[in-house]
CSV table of C-alpha atoms in Angstrom, one decimal:
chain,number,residue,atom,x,y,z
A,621,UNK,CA,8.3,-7.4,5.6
A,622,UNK,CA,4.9,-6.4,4.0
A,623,UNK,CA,1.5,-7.9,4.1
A,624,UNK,CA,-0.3,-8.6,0.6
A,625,UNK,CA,-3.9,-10.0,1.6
A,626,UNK,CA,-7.4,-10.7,0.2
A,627,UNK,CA,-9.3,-8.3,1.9
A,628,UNK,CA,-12.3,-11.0,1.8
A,629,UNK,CA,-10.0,-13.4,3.7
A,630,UNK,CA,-9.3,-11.0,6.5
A,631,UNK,CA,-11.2,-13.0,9.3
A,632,UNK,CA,-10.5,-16.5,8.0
A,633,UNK,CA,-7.1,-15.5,8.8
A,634,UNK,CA,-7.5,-14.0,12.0
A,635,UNK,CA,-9.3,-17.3,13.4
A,636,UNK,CA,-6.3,-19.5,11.5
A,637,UNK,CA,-3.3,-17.7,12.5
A,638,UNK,CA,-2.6,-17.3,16.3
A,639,UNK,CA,-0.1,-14.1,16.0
A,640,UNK,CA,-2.5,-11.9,13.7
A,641,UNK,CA,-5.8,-10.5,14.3
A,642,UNK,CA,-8.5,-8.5,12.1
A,643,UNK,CA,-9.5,-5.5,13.7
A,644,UNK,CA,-8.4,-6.8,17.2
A,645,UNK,CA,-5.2,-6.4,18.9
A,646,UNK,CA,-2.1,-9.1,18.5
A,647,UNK,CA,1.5,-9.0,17.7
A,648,UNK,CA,0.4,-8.5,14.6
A,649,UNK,CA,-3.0,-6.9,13.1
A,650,UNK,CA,-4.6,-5.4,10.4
A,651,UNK,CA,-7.1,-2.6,11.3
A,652,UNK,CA,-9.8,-1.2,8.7
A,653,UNK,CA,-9.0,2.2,10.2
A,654,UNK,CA,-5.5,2.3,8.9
A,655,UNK,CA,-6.7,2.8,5.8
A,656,UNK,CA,-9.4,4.1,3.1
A,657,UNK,CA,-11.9,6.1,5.1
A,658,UNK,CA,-9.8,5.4,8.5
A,659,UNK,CA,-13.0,5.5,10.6
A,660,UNK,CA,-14.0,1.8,10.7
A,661,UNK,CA,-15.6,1.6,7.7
A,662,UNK,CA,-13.9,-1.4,5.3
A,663,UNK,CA,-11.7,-0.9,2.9
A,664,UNK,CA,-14.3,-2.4,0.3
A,665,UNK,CA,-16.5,0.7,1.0
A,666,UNK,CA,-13.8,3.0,0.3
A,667,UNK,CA,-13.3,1.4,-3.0
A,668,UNK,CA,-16.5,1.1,-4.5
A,669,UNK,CA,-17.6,4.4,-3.5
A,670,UNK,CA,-14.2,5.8,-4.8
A,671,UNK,CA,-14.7,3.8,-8.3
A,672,UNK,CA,-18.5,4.8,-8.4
A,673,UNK,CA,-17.6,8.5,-7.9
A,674,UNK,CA,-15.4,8.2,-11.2
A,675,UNK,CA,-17.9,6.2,-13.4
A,676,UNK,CA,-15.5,2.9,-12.6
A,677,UNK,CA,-17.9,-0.2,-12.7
A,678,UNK,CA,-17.6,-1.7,-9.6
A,679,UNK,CA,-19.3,-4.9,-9.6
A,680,UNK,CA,-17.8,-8.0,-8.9
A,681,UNK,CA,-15.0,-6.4,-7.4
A,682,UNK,CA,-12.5,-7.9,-5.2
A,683,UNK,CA,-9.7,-5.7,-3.5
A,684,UNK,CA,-6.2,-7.0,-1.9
A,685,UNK,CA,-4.3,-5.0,0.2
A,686,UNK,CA,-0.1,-4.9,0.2
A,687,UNK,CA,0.7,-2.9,3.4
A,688,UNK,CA,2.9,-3.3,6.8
A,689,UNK,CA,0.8,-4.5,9.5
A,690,UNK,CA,0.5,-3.6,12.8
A,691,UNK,CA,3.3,-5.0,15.1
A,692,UNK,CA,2.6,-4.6,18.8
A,693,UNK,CA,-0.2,-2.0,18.1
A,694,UNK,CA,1.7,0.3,15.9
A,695,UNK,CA,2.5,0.9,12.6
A,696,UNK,CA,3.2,3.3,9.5
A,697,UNK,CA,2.4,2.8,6.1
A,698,UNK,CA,4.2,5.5,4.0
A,699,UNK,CA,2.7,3.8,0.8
A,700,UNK,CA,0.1,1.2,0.6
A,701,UNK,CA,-1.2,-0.3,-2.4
A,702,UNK,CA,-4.7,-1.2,-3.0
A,703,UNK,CA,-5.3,-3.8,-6.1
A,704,UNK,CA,-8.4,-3.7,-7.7
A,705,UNK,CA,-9.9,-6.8,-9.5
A,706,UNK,CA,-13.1,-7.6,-11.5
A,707,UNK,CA,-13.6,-11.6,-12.8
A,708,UNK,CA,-9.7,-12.1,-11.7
A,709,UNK,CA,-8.4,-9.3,-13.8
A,710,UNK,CA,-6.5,-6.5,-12.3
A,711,UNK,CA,-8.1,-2.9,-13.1
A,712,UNK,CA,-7.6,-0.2,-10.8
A,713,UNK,CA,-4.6,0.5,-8.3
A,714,UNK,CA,-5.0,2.9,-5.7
A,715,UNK,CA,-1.5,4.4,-3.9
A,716,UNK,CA,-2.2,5.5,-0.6
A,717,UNK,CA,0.5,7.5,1.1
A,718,UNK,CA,0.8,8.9,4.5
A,719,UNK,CA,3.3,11.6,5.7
A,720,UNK,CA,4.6,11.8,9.2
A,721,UNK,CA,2.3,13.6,10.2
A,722,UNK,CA,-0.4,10.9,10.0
A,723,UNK,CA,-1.9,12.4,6.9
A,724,UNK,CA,-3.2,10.7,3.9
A,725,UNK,CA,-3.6,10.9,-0.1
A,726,UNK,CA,-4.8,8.4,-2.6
A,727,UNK,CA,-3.4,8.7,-6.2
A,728,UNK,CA,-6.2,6.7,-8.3
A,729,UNK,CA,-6.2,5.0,-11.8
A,730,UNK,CA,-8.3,2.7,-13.0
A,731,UNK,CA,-10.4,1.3,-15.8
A,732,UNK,CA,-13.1,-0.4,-17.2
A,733,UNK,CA,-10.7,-1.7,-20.2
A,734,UNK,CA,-9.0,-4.6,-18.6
A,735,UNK,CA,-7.1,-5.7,-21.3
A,736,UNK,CA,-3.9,-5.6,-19.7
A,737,UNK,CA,-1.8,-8.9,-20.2
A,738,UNK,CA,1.8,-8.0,-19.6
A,739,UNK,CA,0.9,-7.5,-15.8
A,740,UNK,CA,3.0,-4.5,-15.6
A,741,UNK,CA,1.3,-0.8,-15.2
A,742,UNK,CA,2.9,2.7,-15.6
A,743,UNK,CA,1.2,5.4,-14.1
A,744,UNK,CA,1.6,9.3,-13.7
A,745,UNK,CA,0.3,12.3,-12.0
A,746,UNK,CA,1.1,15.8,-10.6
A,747,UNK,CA,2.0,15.7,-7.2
A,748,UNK,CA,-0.6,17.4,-5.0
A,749,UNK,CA,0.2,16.1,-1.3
A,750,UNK,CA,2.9,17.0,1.2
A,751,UNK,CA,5.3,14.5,1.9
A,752,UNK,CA,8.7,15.8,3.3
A,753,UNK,CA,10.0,19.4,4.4
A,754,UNK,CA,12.9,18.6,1.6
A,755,UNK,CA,11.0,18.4,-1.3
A,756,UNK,CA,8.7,21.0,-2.8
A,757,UNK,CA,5.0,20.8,-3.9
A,758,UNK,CA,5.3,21.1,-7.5
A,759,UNK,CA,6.3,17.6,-9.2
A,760,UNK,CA,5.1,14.6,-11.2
A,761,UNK,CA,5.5,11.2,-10.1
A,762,UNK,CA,5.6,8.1,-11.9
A,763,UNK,CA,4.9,4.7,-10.8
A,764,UNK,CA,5.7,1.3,-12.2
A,765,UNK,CA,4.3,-1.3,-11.0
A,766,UNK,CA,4.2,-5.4,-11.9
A,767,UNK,CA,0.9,-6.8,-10.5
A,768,UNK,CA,1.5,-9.2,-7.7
A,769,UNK,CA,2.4,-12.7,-8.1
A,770,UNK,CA,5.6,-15.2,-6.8
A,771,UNK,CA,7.4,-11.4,-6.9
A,772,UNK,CA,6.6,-8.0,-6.9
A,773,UNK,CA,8.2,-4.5,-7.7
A,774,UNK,CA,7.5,-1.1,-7.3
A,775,UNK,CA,9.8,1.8,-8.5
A,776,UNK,CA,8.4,5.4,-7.9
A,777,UNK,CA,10.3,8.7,-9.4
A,778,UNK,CA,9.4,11.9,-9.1
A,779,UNK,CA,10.5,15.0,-11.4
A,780,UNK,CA,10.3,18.7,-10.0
A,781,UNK,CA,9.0,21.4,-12.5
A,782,UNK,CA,12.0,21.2,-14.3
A,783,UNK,CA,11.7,18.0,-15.3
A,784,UNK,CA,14.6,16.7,-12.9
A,785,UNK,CA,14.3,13.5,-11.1
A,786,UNK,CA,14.4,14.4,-7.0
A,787,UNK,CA,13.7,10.8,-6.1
A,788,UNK,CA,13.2,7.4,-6.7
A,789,UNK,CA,11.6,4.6,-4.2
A,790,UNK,CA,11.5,1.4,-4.6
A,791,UNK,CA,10.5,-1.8,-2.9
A,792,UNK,CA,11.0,-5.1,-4.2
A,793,UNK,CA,10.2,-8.7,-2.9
A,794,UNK,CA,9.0,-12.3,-3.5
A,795,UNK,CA,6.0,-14.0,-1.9
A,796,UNK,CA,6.2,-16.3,1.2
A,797,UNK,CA,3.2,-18.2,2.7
A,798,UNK,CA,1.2,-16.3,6.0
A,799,UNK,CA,1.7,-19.1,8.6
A,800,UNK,CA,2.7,-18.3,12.1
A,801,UNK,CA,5.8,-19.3,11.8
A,802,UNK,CA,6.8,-16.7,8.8
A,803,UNK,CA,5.2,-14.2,11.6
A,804,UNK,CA,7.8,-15.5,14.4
A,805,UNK,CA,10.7,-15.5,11.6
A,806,UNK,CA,9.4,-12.0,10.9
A,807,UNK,CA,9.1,-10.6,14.6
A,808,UNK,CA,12.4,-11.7,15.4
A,809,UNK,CA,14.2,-10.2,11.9
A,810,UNK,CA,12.0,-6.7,12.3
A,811,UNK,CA,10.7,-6.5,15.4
A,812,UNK,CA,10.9,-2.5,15.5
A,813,UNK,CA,9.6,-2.2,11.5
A,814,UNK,CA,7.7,0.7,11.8
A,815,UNK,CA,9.9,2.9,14.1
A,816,UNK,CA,12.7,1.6,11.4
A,817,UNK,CA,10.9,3.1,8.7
A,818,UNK,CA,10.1,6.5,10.3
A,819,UNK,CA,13.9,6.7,11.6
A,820,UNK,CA,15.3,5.9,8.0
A,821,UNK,CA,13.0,8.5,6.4
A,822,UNK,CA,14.4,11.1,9.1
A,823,UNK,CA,17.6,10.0,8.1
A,824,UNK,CA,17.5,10.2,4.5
A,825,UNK,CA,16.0,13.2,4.6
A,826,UNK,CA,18.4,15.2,7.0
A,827,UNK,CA,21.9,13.3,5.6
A,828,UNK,CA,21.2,12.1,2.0
């Protein structure tokens, strides 16, 4: 269970749905300082002045968020994904990942060409943040990614210096209405989503 949200929405929400809150706590929230500068400061500051800094025109811009949201106070995001869009077109996605030890890395790419029509995006980069104890420093991951819509997808593989593929991850899904009562549905199928996310990475990592 994930959370993709118009950032501009944020408090609209919070007022209309009883089980989520903006900044507050609830059985489930979204906090600013989960993400971007994780201080306070929005999410829409973090992206513009990230853009600016790499010449990306920002105007216009309107960000949404797909994360995991707080559950009882808590949460962990290993990867959330920040969508970027300018007049309604998609041009920048920003991959924030945390490791277990609460620290955080955002792979950029964006563009001011927005001529993108197929709605899917491959990216790649060099690795350059540590993730897990089992893998090593030196790798190249690529993503590929179908923008948002009734479903989504998102397959990550990395290759170690010798070009051999270490991993894959992948989450897939299909969009449901926010309503209160997805919330209760949700709370009763996961209500322990973040510590099940942490455990499994333990897991995988130590058996797998």
């Amino acid at each position: 269970f994930s959370l993709f949200i118009d950032c501009d929405e944020l408090s609209i929400l919070s007022r209309k749905i009883l089980l989520f809150s903006y900044n507050k706590f609830n059985i489930f929230s979204y906090y600013e300082k989960d993400h971007g500068y994780r201080d306070g400061r929005s999410l829409q500051n973090y992206v513009s002045d990230k853009l600016k800094s790499y010449k990306i025109e920002s105007n216009n811009l309107k960000i949404k968020i797909f994360c995991f949201p707080r559950i009882l106070g808590y949460v962990f995001n290993p990867l959330s994904m920040i969508y970027c869009y300018r007049d309604n077109q998609l041009f920048g996605i920003f991959y924030e990942v945390k490791n277990t030890s609460n620290e955080q890395h955002t792979y950029l790419f964006a563009s001011n060409n927005v001529a993108n029509k197929d709605l899917k995006y491959k990216h790649q980069c060099y690795k350059n943040f540590y993730v897990s104890p089992f893998i090593g420093m030196k790798g190249l991951y690529k993503f590929k990614n179908s923008e948002p819509k009734k479903k989504m997808s998102i397959i990550i593989d990395l290759f170690d210096e010798n070009n051999n593929k270490v991993l894959t991850a992948l989450q897939l899904g299909y969009k449901i209405d926010l309503s209160s009562l997805t919330l209760i549905k949700q709370l009763l199928f996961n209500p322990i989503l973040s510590f099940k996310v942490i455990f499994a990475i333990i897991y995988e990592s130590i058996f797998i």
